Tab-separated table of C-alpha atoms in Angstrom:
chain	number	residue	atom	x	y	z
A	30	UNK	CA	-25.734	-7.597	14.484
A	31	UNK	CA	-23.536	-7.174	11.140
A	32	UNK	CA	-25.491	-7.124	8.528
A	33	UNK	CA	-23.542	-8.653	5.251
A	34	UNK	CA	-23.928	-7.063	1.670
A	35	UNK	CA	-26.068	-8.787	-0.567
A	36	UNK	CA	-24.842	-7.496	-4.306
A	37	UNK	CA	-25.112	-9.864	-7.005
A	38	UNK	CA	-23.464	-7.303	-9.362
A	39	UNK	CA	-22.451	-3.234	-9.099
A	40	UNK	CA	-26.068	-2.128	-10.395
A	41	UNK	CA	-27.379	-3.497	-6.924
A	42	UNK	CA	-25.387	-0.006	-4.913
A	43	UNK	CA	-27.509	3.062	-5.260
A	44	UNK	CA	-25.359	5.937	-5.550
A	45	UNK	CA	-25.764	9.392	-4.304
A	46	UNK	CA	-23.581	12.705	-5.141
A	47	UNK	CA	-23.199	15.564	-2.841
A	48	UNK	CA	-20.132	18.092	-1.818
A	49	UNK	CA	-17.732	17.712	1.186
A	50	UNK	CA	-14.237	18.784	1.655
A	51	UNK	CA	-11.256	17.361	0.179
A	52	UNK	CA	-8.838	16.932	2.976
A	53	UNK	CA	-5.194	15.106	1.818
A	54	UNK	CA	-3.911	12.443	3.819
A	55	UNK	CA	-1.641	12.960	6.354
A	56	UNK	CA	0.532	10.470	8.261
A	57	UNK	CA	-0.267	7.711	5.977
A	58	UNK	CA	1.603	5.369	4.389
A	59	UNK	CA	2.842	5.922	0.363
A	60	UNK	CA	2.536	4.189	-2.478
A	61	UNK	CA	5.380	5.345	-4.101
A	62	UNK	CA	5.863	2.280	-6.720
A	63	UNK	CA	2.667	3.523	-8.707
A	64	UNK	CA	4.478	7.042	-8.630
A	65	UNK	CA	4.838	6.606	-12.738
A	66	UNK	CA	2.916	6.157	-16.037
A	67	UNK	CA	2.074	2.593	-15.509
A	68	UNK	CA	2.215	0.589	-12.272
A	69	UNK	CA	0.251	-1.692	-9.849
A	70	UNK	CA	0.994	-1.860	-5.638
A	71	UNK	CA	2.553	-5.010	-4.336
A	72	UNK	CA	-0.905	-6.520	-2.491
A	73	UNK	CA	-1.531	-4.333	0.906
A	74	UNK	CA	-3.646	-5.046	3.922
A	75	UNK	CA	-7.209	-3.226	3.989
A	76	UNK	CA	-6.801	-3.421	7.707
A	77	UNK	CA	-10.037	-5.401	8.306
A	78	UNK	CA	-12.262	-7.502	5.952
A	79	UNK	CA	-14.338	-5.551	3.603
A	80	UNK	CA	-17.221	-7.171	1.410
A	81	UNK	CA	-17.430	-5.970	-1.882
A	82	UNK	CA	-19.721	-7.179	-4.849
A	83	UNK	CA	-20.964	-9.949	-2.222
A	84	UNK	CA	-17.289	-11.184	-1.312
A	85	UNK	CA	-15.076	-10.232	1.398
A	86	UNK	CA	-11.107	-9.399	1.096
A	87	UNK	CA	-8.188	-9.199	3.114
A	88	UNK	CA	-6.020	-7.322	0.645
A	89	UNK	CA	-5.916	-4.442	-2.108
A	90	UNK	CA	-3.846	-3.440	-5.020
A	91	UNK	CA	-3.498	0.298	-6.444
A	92	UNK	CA	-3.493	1.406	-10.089
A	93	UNK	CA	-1.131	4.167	-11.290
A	94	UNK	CA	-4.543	4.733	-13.716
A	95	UNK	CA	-6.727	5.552	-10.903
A	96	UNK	CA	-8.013	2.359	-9.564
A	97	UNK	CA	-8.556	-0.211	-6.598
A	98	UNK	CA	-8.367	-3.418	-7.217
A	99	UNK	CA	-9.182	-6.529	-5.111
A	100	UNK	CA	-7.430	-9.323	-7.100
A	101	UNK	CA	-4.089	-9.080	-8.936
A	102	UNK	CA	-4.648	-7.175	-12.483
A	103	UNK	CA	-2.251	-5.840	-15.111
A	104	UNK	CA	-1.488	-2.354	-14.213
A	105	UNK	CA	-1.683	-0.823	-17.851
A	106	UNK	CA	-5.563	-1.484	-18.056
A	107	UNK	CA	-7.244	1.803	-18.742
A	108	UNK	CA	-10.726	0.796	-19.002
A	109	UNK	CA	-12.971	-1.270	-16.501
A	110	UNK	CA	-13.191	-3.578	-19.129
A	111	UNK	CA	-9.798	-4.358	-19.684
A	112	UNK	CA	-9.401	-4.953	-15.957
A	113	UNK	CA	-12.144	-7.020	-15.667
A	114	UNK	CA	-11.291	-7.597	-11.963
A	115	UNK	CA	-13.354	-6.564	-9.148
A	116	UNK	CA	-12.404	-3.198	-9.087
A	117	UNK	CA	-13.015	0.376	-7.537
A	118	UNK	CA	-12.139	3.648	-9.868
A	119	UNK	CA	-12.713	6.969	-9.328
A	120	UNK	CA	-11.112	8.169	-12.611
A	121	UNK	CA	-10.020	5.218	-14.664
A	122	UNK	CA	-7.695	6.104	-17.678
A	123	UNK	CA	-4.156	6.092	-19.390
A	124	UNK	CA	-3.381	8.680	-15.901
A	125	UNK	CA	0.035	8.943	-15.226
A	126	UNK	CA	1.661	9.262	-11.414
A	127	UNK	CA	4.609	11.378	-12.450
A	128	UNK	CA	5.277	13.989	-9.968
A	129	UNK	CA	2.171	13.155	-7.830
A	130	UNK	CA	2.033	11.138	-4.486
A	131	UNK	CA	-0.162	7.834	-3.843
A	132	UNK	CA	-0.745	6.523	-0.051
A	133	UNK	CA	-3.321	5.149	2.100
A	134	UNK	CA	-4.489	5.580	5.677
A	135	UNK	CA	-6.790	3.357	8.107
A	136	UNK	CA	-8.460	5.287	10.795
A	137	UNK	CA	-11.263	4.778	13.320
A	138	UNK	CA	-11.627	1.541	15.387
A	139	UNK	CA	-12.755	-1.443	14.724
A	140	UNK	CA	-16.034	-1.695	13.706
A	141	UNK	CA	-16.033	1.102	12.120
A	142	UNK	CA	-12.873	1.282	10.414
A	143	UNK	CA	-11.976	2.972	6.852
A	144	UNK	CA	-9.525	2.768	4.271
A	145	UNK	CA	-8.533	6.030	2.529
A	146	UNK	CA	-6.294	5.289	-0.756
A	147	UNK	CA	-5.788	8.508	-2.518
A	148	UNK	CA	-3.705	10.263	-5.362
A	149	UNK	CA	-2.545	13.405	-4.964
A	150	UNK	CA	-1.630	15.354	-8.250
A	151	UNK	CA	-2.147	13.165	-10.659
A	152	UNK	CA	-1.719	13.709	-14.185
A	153	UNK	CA	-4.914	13.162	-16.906
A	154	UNK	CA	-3.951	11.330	-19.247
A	155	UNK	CA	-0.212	10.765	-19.145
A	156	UNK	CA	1.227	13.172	-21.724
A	157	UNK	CA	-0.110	15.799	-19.214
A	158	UNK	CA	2.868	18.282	-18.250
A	159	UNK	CA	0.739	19.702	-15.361
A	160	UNK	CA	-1.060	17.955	-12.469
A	161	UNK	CA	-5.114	17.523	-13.687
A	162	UNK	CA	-6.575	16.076	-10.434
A	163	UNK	CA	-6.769	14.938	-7.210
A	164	UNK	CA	-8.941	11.578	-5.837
A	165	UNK	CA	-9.507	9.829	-2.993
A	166	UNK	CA	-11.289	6.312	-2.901
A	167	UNK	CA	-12.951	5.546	0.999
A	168	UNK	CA	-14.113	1.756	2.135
A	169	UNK	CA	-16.016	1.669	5.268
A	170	UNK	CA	-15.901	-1.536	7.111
A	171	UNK	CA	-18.746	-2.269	8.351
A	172	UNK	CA	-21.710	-1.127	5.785
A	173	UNK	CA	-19.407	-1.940	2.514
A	174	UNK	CA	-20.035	1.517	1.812
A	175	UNK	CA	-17.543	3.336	-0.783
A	176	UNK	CA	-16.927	7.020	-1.781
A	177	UNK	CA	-15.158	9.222	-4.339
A	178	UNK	CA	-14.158	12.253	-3.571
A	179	UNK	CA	-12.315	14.721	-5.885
A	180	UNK	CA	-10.607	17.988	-5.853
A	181	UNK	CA	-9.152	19.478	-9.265
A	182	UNK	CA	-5.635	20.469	-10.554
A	183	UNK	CA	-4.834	23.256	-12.661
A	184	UNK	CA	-3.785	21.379	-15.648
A	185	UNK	CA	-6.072	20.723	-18.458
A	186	UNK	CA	-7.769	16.771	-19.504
A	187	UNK	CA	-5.934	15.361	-22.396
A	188	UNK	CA	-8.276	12.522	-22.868
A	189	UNK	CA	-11.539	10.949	-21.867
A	190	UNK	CA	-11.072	8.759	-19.060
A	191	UNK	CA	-13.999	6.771	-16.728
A	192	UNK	CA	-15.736	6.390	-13.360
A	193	UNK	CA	-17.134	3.598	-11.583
A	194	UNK	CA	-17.435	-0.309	-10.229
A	195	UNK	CA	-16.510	-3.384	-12.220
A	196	UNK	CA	-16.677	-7.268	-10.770
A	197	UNK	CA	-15.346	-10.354	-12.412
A	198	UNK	CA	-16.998	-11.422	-15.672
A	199	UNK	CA	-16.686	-15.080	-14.453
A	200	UNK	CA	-18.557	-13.901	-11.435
A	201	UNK	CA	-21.068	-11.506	-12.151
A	202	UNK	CA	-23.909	-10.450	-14.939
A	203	UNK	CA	-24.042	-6.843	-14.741
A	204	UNK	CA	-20.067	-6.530	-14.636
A	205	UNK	CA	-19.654	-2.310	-14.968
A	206	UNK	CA	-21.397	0.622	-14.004
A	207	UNK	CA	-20.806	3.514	-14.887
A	208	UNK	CA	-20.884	7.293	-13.243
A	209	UNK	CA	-22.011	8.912	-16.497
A	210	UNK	CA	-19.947	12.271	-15.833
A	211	UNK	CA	-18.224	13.452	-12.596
A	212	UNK	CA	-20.752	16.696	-11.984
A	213	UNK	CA	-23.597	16.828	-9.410
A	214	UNK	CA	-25.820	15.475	-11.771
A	215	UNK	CA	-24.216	12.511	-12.516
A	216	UNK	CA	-26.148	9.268	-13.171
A	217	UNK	CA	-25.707	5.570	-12.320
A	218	UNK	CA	-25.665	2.882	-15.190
A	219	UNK	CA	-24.352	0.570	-17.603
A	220	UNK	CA	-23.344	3.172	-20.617
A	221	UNK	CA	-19.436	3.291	-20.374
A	222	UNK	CA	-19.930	7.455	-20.890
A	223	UNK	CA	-16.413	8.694	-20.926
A	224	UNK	CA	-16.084	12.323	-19.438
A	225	UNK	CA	-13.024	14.878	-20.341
A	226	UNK	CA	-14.681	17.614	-17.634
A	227	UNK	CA	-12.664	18.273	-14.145
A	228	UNK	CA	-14.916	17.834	-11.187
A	229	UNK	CA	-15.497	20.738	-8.695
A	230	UNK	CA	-13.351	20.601	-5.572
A	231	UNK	CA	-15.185	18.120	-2.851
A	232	UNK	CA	-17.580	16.442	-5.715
A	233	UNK	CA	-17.986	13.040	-3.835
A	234	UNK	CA	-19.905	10.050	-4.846
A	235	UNK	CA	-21.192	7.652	-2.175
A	236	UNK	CA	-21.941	4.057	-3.167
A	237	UNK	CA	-24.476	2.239	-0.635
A	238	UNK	CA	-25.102	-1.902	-0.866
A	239	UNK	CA	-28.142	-3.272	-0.071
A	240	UNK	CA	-28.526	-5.313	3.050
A	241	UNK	CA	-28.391	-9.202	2.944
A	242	UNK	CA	-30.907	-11.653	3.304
A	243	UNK	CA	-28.264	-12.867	5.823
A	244	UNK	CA	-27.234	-11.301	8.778
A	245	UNK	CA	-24.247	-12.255	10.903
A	246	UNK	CA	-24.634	-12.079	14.980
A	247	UNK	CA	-21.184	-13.770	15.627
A	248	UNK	CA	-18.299	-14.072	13.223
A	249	UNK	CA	-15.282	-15.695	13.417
A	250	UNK	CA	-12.040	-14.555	15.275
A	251	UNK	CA	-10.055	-12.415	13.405
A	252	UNK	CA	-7.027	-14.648	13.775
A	253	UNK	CA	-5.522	-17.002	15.864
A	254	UNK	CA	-2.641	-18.493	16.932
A	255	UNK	CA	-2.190	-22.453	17.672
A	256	UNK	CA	0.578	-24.729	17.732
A	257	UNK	CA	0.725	-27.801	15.567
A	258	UNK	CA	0.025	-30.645	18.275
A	259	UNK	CA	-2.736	-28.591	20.003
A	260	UNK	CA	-6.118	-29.533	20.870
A	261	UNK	CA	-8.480	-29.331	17.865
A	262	UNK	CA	-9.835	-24.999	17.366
A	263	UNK	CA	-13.106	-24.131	16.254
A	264	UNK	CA	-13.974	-21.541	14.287
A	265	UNK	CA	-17.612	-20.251	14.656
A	266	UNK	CA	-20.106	-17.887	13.009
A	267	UNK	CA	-23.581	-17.815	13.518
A	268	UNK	CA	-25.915	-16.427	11.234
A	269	UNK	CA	-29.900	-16.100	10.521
A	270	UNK	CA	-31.995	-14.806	7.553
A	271	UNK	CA	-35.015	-15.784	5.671
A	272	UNK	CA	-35.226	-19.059	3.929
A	273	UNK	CA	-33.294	-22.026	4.404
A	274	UNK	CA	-29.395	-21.510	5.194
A	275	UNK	CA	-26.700	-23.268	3.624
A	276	UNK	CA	-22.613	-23.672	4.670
A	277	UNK	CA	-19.651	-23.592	3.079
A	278	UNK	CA	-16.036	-22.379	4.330
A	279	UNK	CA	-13.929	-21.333	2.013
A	280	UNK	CA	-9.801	-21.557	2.118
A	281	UNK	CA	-7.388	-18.773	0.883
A	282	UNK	CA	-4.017	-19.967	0.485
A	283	UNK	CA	-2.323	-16.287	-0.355
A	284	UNK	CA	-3.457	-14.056	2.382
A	285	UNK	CA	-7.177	-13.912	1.412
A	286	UNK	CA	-6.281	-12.833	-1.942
A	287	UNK	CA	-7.540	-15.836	-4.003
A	288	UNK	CA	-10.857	-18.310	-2.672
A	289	UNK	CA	-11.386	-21.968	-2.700
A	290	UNK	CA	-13.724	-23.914	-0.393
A	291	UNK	CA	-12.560	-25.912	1.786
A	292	UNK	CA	-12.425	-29.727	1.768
A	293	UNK	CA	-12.556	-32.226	4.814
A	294	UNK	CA	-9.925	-34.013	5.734
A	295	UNK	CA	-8.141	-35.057	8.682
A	296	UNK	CA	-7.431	-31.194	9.613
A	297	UNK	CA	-10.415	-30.064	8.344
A	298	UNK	CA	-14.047	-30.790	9.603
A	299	UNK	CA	-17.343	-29.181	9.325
A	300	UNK	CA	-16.396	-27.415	6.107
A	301	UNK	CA	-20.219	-27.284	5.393
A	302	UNK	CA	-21.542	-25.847	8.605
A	303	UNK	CA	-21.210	-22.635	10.615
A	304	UNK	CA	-18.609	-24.330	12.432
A	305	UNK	CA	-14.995	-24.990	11.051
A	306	UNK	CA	-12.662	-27.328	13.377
A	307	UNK	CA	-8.895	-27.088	12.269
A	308	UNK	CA	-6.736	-30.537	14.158
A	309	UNK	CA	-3.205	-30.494	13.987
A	310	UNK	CA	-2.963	-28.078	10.413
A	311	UNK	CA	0.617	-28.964	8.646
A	312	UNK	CA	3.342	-26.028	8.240
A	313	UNK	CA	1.775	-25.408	5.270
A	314	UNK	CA	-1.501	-24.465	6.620
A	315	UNK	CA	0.801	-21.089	8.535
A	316	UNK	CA	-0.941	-17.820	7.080
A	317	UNK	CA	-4.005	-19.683	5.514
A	318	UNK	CA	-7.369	-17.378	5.809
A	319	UNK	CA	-11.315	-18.813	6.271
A	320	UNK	CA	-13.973	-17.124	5.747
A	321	UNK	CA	-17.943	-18.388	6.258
A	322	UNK	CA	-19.910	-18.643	2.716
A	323	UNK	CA	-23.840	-18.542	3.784
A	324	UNK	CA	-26.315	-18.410	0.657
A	325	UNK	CA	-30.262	-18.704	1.825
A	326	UNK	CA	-32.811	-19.840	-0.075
A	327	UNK	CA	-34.313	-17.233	-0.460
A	328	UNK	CA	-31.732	-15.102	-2.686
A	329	UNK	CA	-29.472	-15.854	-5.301
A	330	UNK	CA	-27.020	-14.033	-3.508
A	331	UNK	CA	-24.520	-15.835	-1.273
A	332	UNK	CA	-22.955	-13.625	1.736
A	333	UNK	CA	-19.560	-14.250	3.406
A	334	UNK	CA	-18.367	-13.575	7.181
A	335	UNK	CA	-15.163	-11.591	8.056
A	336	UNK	CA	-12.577	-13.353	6.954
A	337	UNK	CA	-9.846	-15.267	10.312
A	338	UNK	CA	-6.132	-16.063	9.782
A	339	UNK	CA	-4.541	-18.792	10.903
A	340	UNK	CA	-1.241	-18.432	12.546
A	341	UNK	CA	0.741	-21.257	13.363
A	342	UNK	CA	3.630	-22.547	15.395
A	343	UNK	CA	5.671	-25.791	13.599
A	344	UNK	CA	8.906	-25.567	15.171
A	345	UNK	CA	10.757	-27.485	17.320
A	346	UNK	CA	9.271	-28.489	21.244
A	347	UNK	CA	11.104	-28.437	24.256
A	348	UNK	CA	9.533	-30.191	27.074
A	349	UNK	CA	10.966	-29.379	30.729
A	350	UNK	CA	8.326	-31.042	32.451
A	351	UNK	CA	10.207	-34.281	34.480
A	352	UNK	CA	6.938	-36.145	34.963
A	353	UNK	CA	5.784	-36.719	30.911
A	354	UNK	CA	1.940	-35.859	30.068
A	355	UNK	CA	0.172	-36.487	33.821
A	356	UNK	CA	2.883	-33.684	35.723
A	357	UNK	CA	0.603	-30.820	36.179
A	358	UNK	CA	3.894	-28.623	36.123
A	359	UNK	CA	4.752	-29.420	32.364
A	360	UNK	CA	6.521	-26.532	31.270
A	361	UNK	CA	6.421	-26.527	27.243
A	362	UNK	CA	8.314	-24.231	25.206
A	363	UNK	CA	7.478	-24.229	21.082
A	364	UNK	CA	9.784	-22.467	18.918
A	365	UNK	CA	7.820	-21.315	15.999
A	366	UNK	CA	8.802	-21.540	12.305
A	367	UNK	CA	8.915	-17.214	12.392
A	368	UNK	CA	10.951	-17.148	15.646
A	369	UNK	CA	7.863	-16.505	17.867
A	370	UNK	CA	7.896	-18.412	21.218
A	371	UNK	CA	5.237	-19.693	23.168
A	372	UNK	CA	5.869	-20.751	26.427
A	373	UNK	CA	2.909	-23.361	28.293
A	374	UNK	CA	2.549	-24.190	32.009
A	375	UNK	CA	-0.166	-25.419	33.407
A	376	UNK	CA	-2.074	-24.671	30.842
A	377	UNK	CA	-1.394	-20.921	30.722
A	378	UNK	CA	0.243	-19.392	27.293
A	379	UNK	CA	2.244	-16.463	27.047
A	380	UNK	CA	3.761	-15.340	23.422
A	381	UNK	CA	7.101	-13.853	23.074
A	382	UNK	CA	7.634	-11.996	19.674
């Protein structure tokens, strides 16, 4: 069973602080745009879908000032405030990437995956002529867990600077929270207490969701792949929980960045229950994401399936087989709109990349 989170707003994760190692990332991949005082990452794959503050997302952006974002911000924001994004920060400030390295790394399998986005050397705050810290931001796929983990530079603070979670204004009550300074003794909460004091090396923060009122036994493929005249796809999870249970798919029409729900239509059917059937989706429909919205009756909080991309093939058809639709040795070749080709015979598919 996958349990989904149930947070209505940050102050719903308990945190805990304890000690590990800081290892750096090797064989990852770098962020080398936010390598500079003031820069946001083009939007980057998590790898798999991760629910945060009750929502799940396909993609991530990284802040030169020493945050992860889920949604598109302005990369000069220095305050979780400012932001005012759904947003991950183990040291959020005027930091400055000069001289130090940014990159991520996905490892385990899947369910258990994790994202590791770190920056190594960084300077705090950006006037800094020596590298001030180290930081490493980990999402765990399938509890929604997150950790912090720090190891310090030799250079000195030159300004206060903040730690913690932040969701959309328009979505949430309690928007911030707030590690009130980055020691072992660190507490929880809504004061915005900014902190000038180095952690020790392997000070790590964990932050731990609740569980849902919903849990998921079934959730959708992760993607699929259909051509544009194919027989109508389904896609299907199932879930259970206290209280009544209520539908609604939602659409993403930018990679799962952004979230609409979905509407029926000709393509679309079932938009308001557990199963979504997609018939004969237009080009534009190539590299559209769904994802499951289940709220129960018995919380306020809604909770959201992993998140299935649809891949499509629009192109051109060639159709060898002599005796039209009855020959049981139609042999159907569709060209896709991204050079893909998917050859059909009898009913059999094979993709050629």
């Amino acid at each position: 069973l996958t349990k989904s989170s149930a947070q209505c707003t940050v102050l719903d994760y308990t945190m805990a602080s304890s000690n590990t190692t800081f290892t750096p990332i090797t064989g990852g991949t770098a962020l080398s745009t936010i390598s500079v005082d003031e820069a946001l990452s083009p939007a980057t794959d998590i790898g798999f879908s991760f629910n945060y503050l009750n929502k799940t997302y396909a993609k991530f952006f990284v802040s030169s000032n020493g945050y992860v974002s889920f949604e598109s911000v302005t990369g000069a924001s220095t305050t979780l405030t400012t932001v005012n994004k759904p947003v991950i920060a183990p040291l959020i400030g005027d930091l400055s990437g000069v001289g130090g390295t940014a990159s991520y790394v996905v490892t385990g399998t899947a369910p258990n995956r994790v994202l590791t986005v770190e920056w190594l050397n960084w300077k705090w705050l950006f006037n800094n002529t020596t590298a001030t810290i180290s930081m490493q931001a980990k999402l765990y796929e399938t509890t929604g867990k997150i950790e912090f983990i720090y190891n310090p530079g030799a250079g000195t603070p030159n300004g206060a600077a903040n730690a913690g979670l932040a969701g959309s204004s328009t979505i949430n009550t309690a928007t911030y929270g707030y590690l009130s300074t980055l020691t072992s003794s660190a507490t929880f909460g809504t004061t915005a207490t900014a902190t000038t004091t180095k952690p020790v090396a392997g000070q790590m923060f964990t932050f731990t969701p609740p569980v849902s009122a919903v849990t998921f036994s079934t959730q959708p493929v992760a993607s699929t792949t259909i051509f544009s005249n194919d027989a109508p796809f389904t896609l299907t999870a199932t879930a259970s929980g206290s209280g009544t249970l209520t539908y609604q798919w939602q659409e993403s029409t930018d990679g799962g960045i952004t979230w609409a729900n979905a509407v029926a239509s000709t393509i679309l059917a079932g938009v308001t229950t557990n199963s979504l059937t997609i018939t004969k989706p237009t080009a534009t429909y190539a590299g559209y994401a769904y994802r499951l919205k289940v709220t129960s009756s018995s919380s306020t909080c809604p909770a959201y399936s992993a998140i299935s991309f649809l891949n499509l093939y629009n192109g051109s058809i060639i159709n060898a087989g002599g005796g039209g639709t009855t020959n049981t040795h139609d042999l159907k070749i569709h060209i896709g709109n991204t050079g893909q080709i998917q050859v059909v015979r009898n009913n059999l598919s094979q993709v050629f990349d």
